[in-house]
Amino acid sequence: MRFLFDTNILVAYLRSAPLSTIIENELNITNSQNIVMISSVTKGELMAFALNNNWGEKRKEKLNELLNKIFILDINASDNALFEAYAEIDSYSQNKLLNQPLPQGQNAVKMGKNDLWIAATTKISGATLITTDGDFDHLRTKINLIKYKPDGTRVF
């Protein structure tokens, strides 16, 4: 299987939070047939997080070690499928896709641009997004999604 980790999941790994162990065990992440990936957007978010919080060298080294273990999917200017997925997810979220409305009773969702890139990367890679972020909940029919609470309880 292919798993794409959202930024909050990597933060859990960096903090050695129980959630990281739960994910490792529940999803069998260490199985050689499973691939763990992130969007290059996540790498940028983590680097900004480290800089904004004035991380020392040890914490930065831990971040770099983690990033070196994970396949990073870049935003490629020639990848039309990625841009089409971004546009579709953005329009769907705003309930502007005429042929694919949000489920009845669901209000339009204004997603952050980084989350849109992460969702689009998930879609074109055929991966399952692993997150604790509720901003992706409405995309369950658009992308494969597993959501956890920060305490490790699986939501779906």
Coordinates of C-alpha atoms in Angstrom, one line a residue:
M1 CA 0.0 0.0 0.0
R2 CA 0.9 3.6 -0.4
F3 CA 0.5 6.0 2.5
L4 CA 0.9 9.7 2.3
F5 CA 1.5 11.3 5.7
D6 CA 0.0 14.7 6.4
T7 CA 2.2 17.2 8.2
N8 CA 0.6 16.5 11.6
I9 CA 1.6 12.8 11.4
L10 CA 5.2 13.7 10.9
V11 CA 5.0 16.0 13.8
A12 CA 3.8 13.1 15.9
Y13 CA 6.8 11.1 14.8
L14 CA 9.2 13.9 15.6
R15 CA 7.7 14.1 19.1
S16 CA 7.7 10.3 19.5
A17 CA 4.0 10.6 20.3
P18 CA 2.0 7.4 21.0
L19 CA 0.1 8.1 17.7
S20 CA 3.3 7.3 15.7
T21 CA 3.5 3.8 17.3
I22 CA -0.2 3.2 16.8
I23 CA 0.2 4.0 13.1
E24 CA 3.3 1.9 12.7
N25 CA 1.5 -1.1 14.2
E26 CA -2.0 -0.7 12.9
L27 CA -1.0 0.1 9.3
N28 CA 2.1 -2.2 9.3
I29 CA 4.2 0.7 8.0
T30 CA 7.5 -1.2 8.2
N31 CA 6.2 -3.9 5.8
S32 CA 8.6 -3.7 2.8
Q33 CA 5.6 -3.7 0.4
N34 CA 4.2 -0.5 1.9
I35 CA 5.5 2.9 0.8
V36 CA 5.4 6.0 3.0
M37 CA 5.4 9.3 1.2
I38 CA 4.8 13.0 1.8
S39 CA 4.1 15.9 -0.4
S40 CA 6.9 18.4 -0.9
V41 CA 4.5 20.9 0.7
T42 CA 4.8 18.9 4.0
K43 CA 8.5 19.2 3.9
G44 CA 8.2 23.0 3.5
E45 CA 5.7 23.2 6.4
L46 CA 8.0 21.2 8.6
M47 CA 11.0 23.3 7.7
A48 CA 9.0 26.5 8.4
F49 CA 7.8 25.0 11.7
A50 CA 11.4 24.3 12.8
L51 CA 12.5 27.8 11.8
N52 CA 9.5 29.6 13.4
N53 CA 10.1 27.7 16.6
N54 CA 13.9 28.3 16.6
W55 CA 14.8 24.6 16.7
G56 CA 18.3 23.7 17.8
E57 CA 20.6 21.5 15.7
K58 CA 19.6 18.2 17.4
R59 CA 15.9 18.7 16.5
K60 CA 16.8 19.8 13.0
E61 CA 18.9 16.7 12.6
K62 CA 16.0 14.5 13.8
L63 CA 13.8 16.2 11.2
N64 CA 16.4 15.6 8.4
E65 CA 16.8 12.0 9.4
L66 CA 13.0 11.5 9.2
L67 CA 12.8 13.3 5.9
N68 CA 15.6 11.1 4.5
K69 CA 13.6 8.0 5.2
I70 CA 10.5 9.1 3.4
F71 CA 9.8 9.4 -0.3
I72 CA 9.0 13.0 -1.1
L73 CA 6.6 13.7 -4.0
D74 CA 7.5 17.0 -5.7
I75 CA 5.1 19.5 -7.2
N76 CA 6.2 19.2 -10.9
A77 CA 5.2 22.1 -13.2
S78 CA 4.7 19.6 -16.1
D79 CA 2.4 17.3 -14.1
N80 CA -1.0 18.3 -15.5
A81 CA -2.7 15.5 -13.5
L82 CA -1.6 17.1 -10.3
F83 CA -2.9 20.5 -11.3
E84 CA -6.2 19.0 -12.5
A85 CA -6.6 17.2 -9.2
Y86 CA -5.9 20.4 -7.3
A87 CA -8.5 22.3 -9.3
E88 CA -11.1 19.5 -8.9
I89 CA -10.6 19.2 -5.2
D90 CA -10.8 23.0 -4.7
S91 CA -13.9 23.3 -6.8
Y92 CA -15.5 20.2 -5.1
S93 CA -14.7 21.6 -1.6
Q94 CA -16.4 24.9 -2.5
N95 CA -19.4 23.0 -3.9
K96 CA -18.9 24.4 -7.4
L97 CA -18.5 21.1 -9.4
L98 CA -21.9 20.9 -11.1
N99 CA -21.6 17.1 -11.8
Q100 CA -20.2 16.3 -8.3
P101 CA -22.0 18.3 -5.6
L102 CA -21.1 17.9 -1.9
P103 CA -23.4 15.5 -0.1
Q104 CA -26.7 17.0 0.9
G105 CA -26.4 19.0 4.1
Q106 CA -22.7 19.5 3.7
N107 CA -21.6 23.1 3.5
A108 CA -18.8 24.4 1.3
V109 CA -15.3 24.0 2.8
K110 CA -12.6 26.6 2.2
M111 CA -9.4 24.5 2.4
G112 CA -6.0 25.9 3.0
K113 CA -3.8 25.9 -0.1
N114 CA -1.3 23.6 1.5
D115 CA -4.0 21.1 2.3
L116 CA -5.3 21.3 -1.3
W117 CA -1.8 20.4 -2.6
I118 CA -1.5 17.5 -0.1
A119 CA -5.0 16.2 -1.1
A120 CA -4.1 16.5 -4.8
T121 CA -0.8 14.7 -4.3
T122 CA -2.7 12.0 -2.4
K123 CA -5.2 11.6 -5.3
I124 CA -2.7 11.4 -8.2
S125 CA -0.3 9.0 -6.3
G126 CA -3.1 6.6 -5.5
A127 CA -2.1 6.8 -1.8
T128 CA -4.1 6.8 1.3
L129 CA -3.8 10.0 3.3
I130 CA -3.0 9.6 7.0
T131 CA -4.0 12.6 9.0
T132 CA -5.5 14.0 12.2
D133 CA -6.8 17.0 10.4
G134 CA -10.6 17.4 10.0
D135 CA -10.1 19.7 7.0
F136 CA -10.0 16.6 4.8
D137 CA -13.2 14.9 6.1
H138 CA -15.4 16.0 3.3
L139 CA -13.0 14.4 0.7
R140 CA -13.7 10.8 1.7
T141 CA -15.3 10.2 -1.6
K142 CA -12.5 11.9 -3.5
I143 CA -9.4 10.4 -1.9
N144 CA -8.5 7.4 0.3
L145 CA -8.4 8.7 3.8
I146 CA -7.6 7.4 7.3
K147 CA -8.1 9.8 10.1
Y148 CA -6.9 9.5 13.7
K149 CA -7.5 11.6 16.7
P150 CA -4.2 12.9 18.2
D151 CA -4.6 10.3 21.0
G152 CA -4.4 7.5 18.4
T153 CA -8.1 6.6 18.2
R154 CA -9.0 5.8 14.6
V155 CA -11.9 7.9 13.4
F156 CA -12.2 6.3 9.9

